[in-house]
Amino acid sequence: MKNLKGILFALISSGTFGLVPLFSLPLILPNLRPEGVVAIGIPTILFYRFLFSSVTMGAVCLYKKTSLKISIKDLAVVFFLALLYAATAKFLVDAYEYIDSGLATTVHFLYPIFVSIVMIMFYKEKKSIALLVASILSLVGVGMMCIHGEASPSLITGLVLSALTIFTYGLYIVGLNKSRISEMNFDSLTFYVLLMGCLIFLFYCLFTTGIQTVTLTSDWINLILLGVFATFISDLCLVLAVKHAGSTVTSILGSMEPVVAVLVGTLFFAEHFDWMSATGLLFVLGAVTLVILSNKNQQA
């Protein structure tokens, strides 16, 4: 039952994280903005994203009367994890300015390989054949979903930015499972990660563009949804998934993230989708199903 709960949380986390393009692209890309209205800078977007998510998580902690006491040593570890999570958010949104959101998210999804390598090399984790096959299926699937011969001068920049998230997000997931804060209350852990992310982007704004004025109601709606659905829910469920199912299973089930992101890009922003993309989608769903069945068998 514990693993099944972890699987559910992992699917919710990756699915909601895949909604980031839906709420962020209308804020970033000039061609999606109303005529005469300038795009909102990435520093401002990320500040509000983490502000709304940390406030929401703080309200949850108050409602549940969760203790927010934390030691200095634990606080230092949480700050490092928050830095990794914030870096992931920044690099991925930066990549959207250069390449399709579906392609950027697909490259980001290579992080399960990195997580598996770290867990095997440093923590002696034994991977089952089912998990290995699921990893291969999911990677082949997300690759097929975004093969369309895109040629752009910005392609390399976008690929490099999205590739950086492989390491930042991978280390974040391993850190949640293997650092000294692995037994920390998940509500308070999520709150501190999001709060520190907010402070990181506050200083980022102050030293770069400043916090821009947001005037459009639609922009506020996108910022709130980005903070609540694609950050608060995503990160809380990620912490729960790692605690219940472990780093490796959580990272593999992150395959729902590129599926959602590609579908969002196709349905809302006219990004590429053909028969090969559809075949890739089936591969990814097959990988998710394999992980679920594998964990059911282990519990039997």
GROMACS .gro file of C-alpha atoms in nm:
model
  300
    1MET     CA    1   0.000   0.000   0.000
    2LYS     CA    2   0.287   0.236   0.080
    3ASN     CA    3   0.438   0.194  -0.268
    4LEU     CA    4   0.098   0.237  -0.434
    5LYS     CA    5   0.047   0.565  -0.249
    6GLY     CA    6   0.393   0.671  -0.362
    7ILE     CA    7   0.304   0.587  -0.724
    8LEU     CA    8  -0.014   0.796  -0.704
    9PHE     CA    9   0.172   1.092  -0.556
   10ALA     CA   10   0.447   1.060  -0.820
   11LEU     CA   11   0.192   1.064  -1.104
   12ILE     CA   12   0.015   1.370  -0.959
   13SER     CA   13   0.348   1.547  -0.908
   14SER     CA   14   0.478   1.485  -1.260
   15GLY     CA   15   0.141   1.555  -1.420
   16THR     CA   16   0.097   1.891  -1.249
   17PHE     CA   17   0.460   1.987  -1.313
   18GLY     CA   18   0.390   1.924  -1.680
   19LEU     CA   19   0.138   2.210  -1.666
   20VAL     CA   20   0.417   2.468  -1.623
   21PRO     CA   21   0.414   2.560  -1.997
   22LEU     CA   22   0.036   2.613  -1.991
   23PHE     CA   23   0.062   2.889  -1.731
   24SER     CA   24   0.407   3.031  -1.808
   25LEU     CA   25   0.423   3.057  -2.189
   26PRO     CA   26   0.142   3.317  -2.210
   27LEU     CA   27   0.349   3.530  -1.972
   28ILE     CA   28   0.683   3.486  -2.146
   29LEU     CA   29   0.637   3.470  -2.524
   30PRO     CA   30   0.568   3.805  -2.698
   31ASN     CA   31   0.352   3.643  -2.967
   32LEU     CA   32   0.115   3.512  -2.699
   33ARG     CA   33   0.078   3.852  -2.534
   34PRO     CA   34  -0.203   4.103  -2.605
   35GLU     CA   35  -0.101   4.367  -2.858
   36GLY     CA   36   0.105   4.640  -2.696
   37VAL     CA   37   0.155   4.449  -2.369
   38VAL     CA   38   0.515   4.351  -2.298
   39ALA     CA   39   0.612   4.007  -2.173
   40ILE     CA   40   0.672   3.954  -1.803
   41GLY     CA   41   1.035   3.885  -1.713
   42ILE     CA   42   1.133   3.540  -1.591
   43PRO     CA   43   1.265   3.670  -1.253
   44THR     CA   44   0.925   3.822  -1.174
   45ILE     CA   45   0.737   3.510  -1.288
   46LEU     CA   46   0.949   3.283  -1.072
   47PHE     CA   47   0.920   3.512  -0.770
   48TYR     CA   48   0.540   3.512  -0.784
   49ARG     CA   49   0.534   3.141  -0.862
   50PHE     CA   50   0.719   3.057  -0.541
   51LEU     CA   51   0.543   3.331  -0.342
   52PHE     CA   52   0.196   3.190  -0.414
   53SER     CA   53   0.308   2.830  -0.361
   54SER     CA   54   0.482   2.904  -0.029
   55VAL     CA   55   0.184   3.105   0.100
   56THR     CA   56  -0.049   2.818   0.007
   57MET     CA   57   0.176   2.564   0.179
   58GLY     CA   58   0.204   2.789   0.482
   59ALA     CA   59  -0.176   2.804   0.506
   60VAL     CA   60  -0.188   2.423   0.493
   61CYS     CA   61   0.065   2.401   0.776
   62LEU     CA   62  -0.136   2.648   0.987
   63TYR     CA   63  -0.459   2.457   0.922
   64LYS     CA   64  -0.298   2.125   1.017
   65LYS     CA   65  -0.110   2.289   1.307
   66THR     CA   66   0.215   2.153   1.171
   67SER     CA   67   0.524   2.235   1.373
   68LEU     CA   68   0.772   2.443   1.174
   69LYS     CA   69   1.059   2.400   1.417
   70ILE     CA   70   1.382   2.317   1.236
   71SER     CA   71   1.745   2.288   1.340
   72ILE     CA   72   2.021   2.498   1.184
   73LYS     CA   73   2.179   2.188   1.026
   74ASP     CA   74   1.850   2.080   0.873
   75LEU     CA   75   1.786   2.435   0.754
   76ALA     CA   76   2.120   2.437   0.570
   77VAL     CA   77   2.032   2.112   0.391
   78VAL     CA   78   1.685   2.239   0.301
   79PHE     CA   79   1.836   2.559   0.163
   80PHE     CA   80   2.064   2.355  -0.063
   81LEU     CA   81   1.768   2.149  -0.185
   82ALA     CA   82   1.566   2.467  -0.241
   83LEU     CA   83   1.853   2.605  -0.446
   84LEU     CA   84   1.847   2.294  -0.666
   85TYR     CA   85   1.470   2.314  -0.707
   86ALA     CA   86   1.484   2.686  -0.786
   87ALA     CA   87   1.762   2.629  -1.041
   88THR     CA   88   1.549   2.361  -1.209
   89ALA     CA   89   1.255   2.600  -1.235
   90LYS     CA   90   1.471   2.876  -1.381
   91PHE     CA   91   1.661   2.669  -1.637
   92LEU     CA   92   1.344   2.500  -1.764
   93VAL     CA   93   1.152   2.827  -1.807
   94ASP     CA   94   1.459   2.984  -1.970
   95ALA     CA   95   1.464   2.696  -2.219
   96TYR     CA   96   1.104   2.775  -2.324
   97GLU     CA   97   1.231   3.096  -2.483
   98TYR     CA   98   1.451   2.898  -2.725
   99ILE     CA   99   1.280   2.566  -2.800
  100ASP     CA  100   0.933   2.409  -2.784
  101SER     CA  101   0.814   2.346  -2.430
  102GLY     CA  102   0.755   1.979  -2.516
  103LEU     CA  103   1.113   1.934  -2.633
  104ALA     CA  104   1.254   2.116  -2.329
  105THR     CA  105   1.049   1.899  -2.094
  106THR     CA  106   1.156   1.585  -2.280
  107VAL     CA  107   1.524   1.668  -2.233
  108HIS     CA  108   1.453   1.748  -1.867
  109PHE     CA  109   1.301   1.402  -1.830
  110LEU     CA  110   1.641   1.239  -1.882
  111TYR     CA  111   1.693   1.300  -1.508
  112PRO     CA  112   1.579   0.944  -1.414
  113ILE     CA  113   1.898   0.811  -1.573
  114PHE     CA  114   2.104   1.046  -1.359
  115VAL     CA  115   1.907   0.950  -1.046
  116SER     CA  116   1.956   0.580  -1.119
  117ILE     CA  117   2.331   0.625  -1.172
  118VAL     CA  118   2.368   0.817  -0.844
  119MET     CA  119   2.162   0.563  -0.650
  120ILE     CA  120   2.358   0.269  -0.791
  121MET     CA  121   2.705   0.424  -0.759
  122PHE     CA  122   2.672   0.589  -0.419
  123TYR     CA  123   2.388   0.406  -0.243
  124LYS     CA  124   2.429   0.054  -0.386
  125GLU     CA  125   2.066   0.037  -0.494
  126LYS     CA  126   1.973  -0.271  -0.696
  127LYS     CA  127   1.750  -0.198  -0.992
  128SER     CA  128   1.495  -0.458  -1.091
  129ILE     CA  129   1.462  -0.563  -1.455
  130ALA     CA  130   1.111  -0.414  -1.462
  131LEU     CA  131   1.241  -0.072  -1.357
  132LEU     CA  132   1.524  -0.094  -1.610
  133VAL     CA  133   1.281  -0.180  -1.891
  134ALA     CA  134   1.046   0.099  -1.776
  135SER     CA  135   1.333   0.349  -1.786
  136ILE     CA  136   1.424   0.248  -2.141
  137LEU     CA  137   1.062   0.252  -2.259
  138SER     CA  138   0.995   0.593  -2.110
  139LEU     CA  139   1.312   0.746  -2.254
  140VAL     CA  140   1.246   0.601  -2.600
  141GLY     CA  141   0.887   0.719  -2.576
  142VAL     CA  142   0.961   1.079  -2.482
  143GLY     CA  143   1.229   1.089  -2.750
  144MET     CA  144   0.981   0.980  -3.018
  145MET     CA  145   0.729   1.237  -2.896
  146CYS     CA  146   0.956   1.527  -2.989
  147ILE     CA  147   1.144   1.410  -3.300
  148HIS     CA  148   1.041   1.648  -3.574
  149GLY     CA  149   1.367   1.778  -3.720
  150GLU     CA  150   1.352   2.114  -3.550
  151ALA     CA  151   1.622   2.347  -3.686
  152SER     CA  152   1.686   2.672  -3.506
  153PRO     CA  153   1.987   2.890  -3.417
  154SER     CA  154   1.858   2.880  -3.060
  155LEU     CA  155   1.834   2.500  -3.047
  156ILE     CA  156   2.169   2.439  -2.873
  157THR     CA  157   2.104   2.709  -2.613
  158GLY     CA  158   1.762   2.563  -2.535
  159LEU     CA  159   1.897   2.209  -2.515
  160VAL     CA  160   2.181   2.312  -2.282
  161LEU     CA  161   1.944   2.500  -2.050
  162SER     CA  162   1.699   2.211  -2.030
  163ALA     CA  163   1.986   1.960  -1.990
  164LEU     CA  164   2.107   2.146  -1.681
  165THR     CA  165   1.780   2.050  -1.511
  166ILE     CA  166   1.875   1.683  -1.542
  167PHE     CA  167   2.141   1.738  -1.276
  168THR     CA  168   1.965   1.994  -1.057
  169TYR     CA  169   1.636   1.804  -1.037
  170GLY     CA  170   1.806   1.465  -1.011
  171LEU     CA  171   2.015   1.580  -0.714
  172TYR     CA  172   1.704   1.734  -0.557
  173ILE     CA  173   1.519   1.401  -0.569
  174VAL     CA  174   1.815   1.206  -0.431
  175GLY     CA  175   1.860   1.467  -0.159
  176LEU     CA  176   1.499   1.432  -0.049
  177ASN     CA  177   1.548   1.059  -0.003
  178LYS     CA  178   1.904   1.030   0.123
  179SER     CA  179   1.996   1.349   0.311
  180ARG     CA  180   1.953   1.411   0.685
  181ILE     CA  181   1.609   1.567   0.625
  182SER     CA  182   1.461   1.247   0.476
  183GLU     CA  183   1.263   1.187   0.799
  184MET     CA  184   1.151   1.548   0.831
  185ASN     CA  185   0.776   1.618   0.834
  186PHE     CA  186   0.678   1.645   0.467
  187ASP     CA  187   0.453   1.950   0.519
  188SER     CA  188   0.720   2.159   0.688
  189LEU     CA  189   0.986   2.036   0.443
  190THR     CA  190   0.776   2.142   0.144
  191PHE     CA  191   0.699   2.478   0.308
  192TYR     CA  192   1.065   2.559   0.370
  193VAL     CA  193   1.172   2.451   0.020
  194LEU     CA  194   0.909   2.677  -0.138
  195LEU     CA  195   0.970   2.967   0.104
  196MET     CA  196   1.343   2.959   0.042
  197GLY     CA  197   1.277   2.940  -0.332
  198CYS     CA  198   1.066   3.255  -0.297
  199LEU     CA  199   1.348   3.434  -0.111
  200ILE     CA  200   1.603   3.318  -0.370
  201PHE     CA  201   1.397   3.466  -0.653
  202LEU     CA  202   1.323   3.782  -0.453
  203PHE     CA  203   1.695   3.853  -0.438
  204TYR     CA  204   1.729   3.746  -0.801
  205CYS     CA  205   1.468   4.008  -0.896
  206LEU     CA  206   1.626   4.279  -0.685
  207PHE     CA  207   1.967   4.226  -0.844
  208THR     CA  208   1.838   4.197  -1.202
  209THR     CA  209   1.512   4.333  -1.342
  210GLY     CA  210   1.332   4.423  -1.023
  211ILE     CA  211   0.978   4.301  -0.956
  212GLN     CA  212   0.770   4.406  -1.255
  213THR     CA  213   0.419   4.545  -1.219
  214VAL     CA  214   0.151   4.297  -1.325
  215THR     CA  215  -0.166   4.468  -1.451
  216LEU     CA  216  -0.365   4.212  -1.651
  217THR     CA  217  -0.615   3.991  -1.470
  218SER     CA  218  -0.522   3.701  -1.698
  219ASP     CA  219  -0.158   3.735  -1.592
  220TRP     CA  220  -0.250   3.718  -1.225
  221ILE     CA  221  -0.462   3.409  -1.292
  222ASN     CA  222  -0.172   3.238  -1.472
  223LEU     CA  223   0.073   3.331  -1.195
  224ILE     CA  224  -0.159   3.197  -0.923
  225LEU     CA  225  -0.227   2.874  -1.113
  226LEU     CA  226   0.146   2.835  -1.182
  227GLY     CA  227   0.220   2.874  -0.811
  228VAL     CA  228  -0.060   2.651  -0.681
  229PHE     CA  229  -0.105   2.371  -0.937
  230ALA     CA  230   0.238   2.349  -1.101
  231THR     CA  231   0.446   2.421  -0.790
  232PHE     CA  232   0.265   2.372  -0.457
  233ILE     CA  233   0.080   2.053  -0.553
  234SER     CA  234   0.370   1.925  -0.764
  235ASP     CA  235   0.638   1.968  -0.498
  236LEU     CA  236   0.423   1.845  -0.208
  237CYS     CA  237   0.331   1.529  -0.399
  238LEU     CA  238   0.695   1.485  -0.504
  239VAL     CA  239   0.808   1.485  -0.139
  240LEU     CA  240   0.534   1.235  -0.054
  241ALA     CA  241   0.624   1.017  -0.353
  242VAL     CA  242   0.992   1.000  -0.258
  243LYS     CA  243   0.903   0.912   0.102
  244HIS     CA  244   0.660   0.635   0.001
  245ALA     CA  245   0.815   0.493  -0.317
  246GLY     CA  246   1.181   0.606  -0.321
  247SER     CA  247   1.387   0.816  -0.562
  248THR     CA  248   1.411   0.569  -0.850
  249VAL     CA  249   1.040   0.487  -0.885
  250THR     CA  250   0.948   0.855  -0.843
  251SER     CA  251   1.190   0.962  -1.115
  252ILE     CA  252   1.065   0.698  -1.360
  253LEU     CA  253   0.702   0.793  -1.300
  254GLY     CA  254   0.803   1.148  -1.386
  255SER     CA  255   0.728   1.030  -1.741
  256MET     CA  256   0.382   1.183  -1.704
  257GLU     CA  257   0.549   1.524  -1.700
  258PRO     CA  258   0.660   1.528  -2.067
  259VAL     CA  259   0.334   1.360  -2.170
  260VAL     CA  260   0.132   1.643  -2.018
  261ALA     CA  261   0.374   1.910  -2.141
  262VAL     CA  262   0.366   1.781  -2.501
  263LEU     CA  263  -0.013   1.758  -2.496
  264VAL     CA  264  -0.033   2.113  -2.360
  265GLY     CA  265   0.205   2.237  -2.628
  266THR     CA  266   0.007   2.062  -2.899
  267LEU     CA  267  -0.343   2.154  -2.788
  268PHE     CA  268  -0.283   2.510  -2.670
  269PHE     CA  269   0.028   2.635  -2.852
  270ALA     CA  270   0.022   2.443  -3.184
  271GLU     CA  271   0.349   2.261  -3.115
  272HIS     CA  272   0.440   1.957  -3.324
  273PHE     CA  273   0.250   1.626  -3.281
  274ASP     CA  274   0.229   1.338  -3.533
  275TRP     CA  275   0.204   0.957  -3.546
  276MET     CA  276   0.555   0.917  -3.402
  277SER     CA  277   0.462   1.145  -3.113
  278ALA     CA  278   0.150   0.935  -3.055
  279THR     CA  279   0.357   0.614  -3.057
  280GLY     CA  280   0.595   0.769  -2.807
  281LEU     CA  281   0.300   0.855  -2.585
  282LEU     CA  282   0.200   0.487  -2.580
  283PHE     CA  283   0.557   0.389  -2.486
  284VAL     CA  284   0.551   0.626  -2.191
  285LEU     CA  285   0.212   0.509  -2.069
  286GLY     CA  286   0.337   0.151  -2.103
  287ALA     CA  287   0.636   0.236  -1.884
  288VAL     CA  288   0.409   0.386  -1.617
  289THR     CA  289   0.186   0.079  -1.625
  290LEU     CA  290   0.490  -0.150  -1.592
  291VAL     CA  291   0.610   0.032  -1.280
  292ILE     CA  292   0.264   0.008  -1.123
  293LEU     CA  293   0.232  -0.365  -1.198
  294SER     CA  294   0.586  -0.428  -1.075
  295ASN     CA  295   0.512  -0.264  -0.743
  296LYS     CA  296   0.183  -0.454  -0.707
  297ASN     CA  297   0.370  -0.781  -0.755
  298GLN     CA  298   0.624  -0.683  -0.490
  299GLN     CA  299   0.341  -0.618  -0.244
  300ALA     CA  300   0.166  -0.948  -0.324
   0.00000   0.00000   0.00000
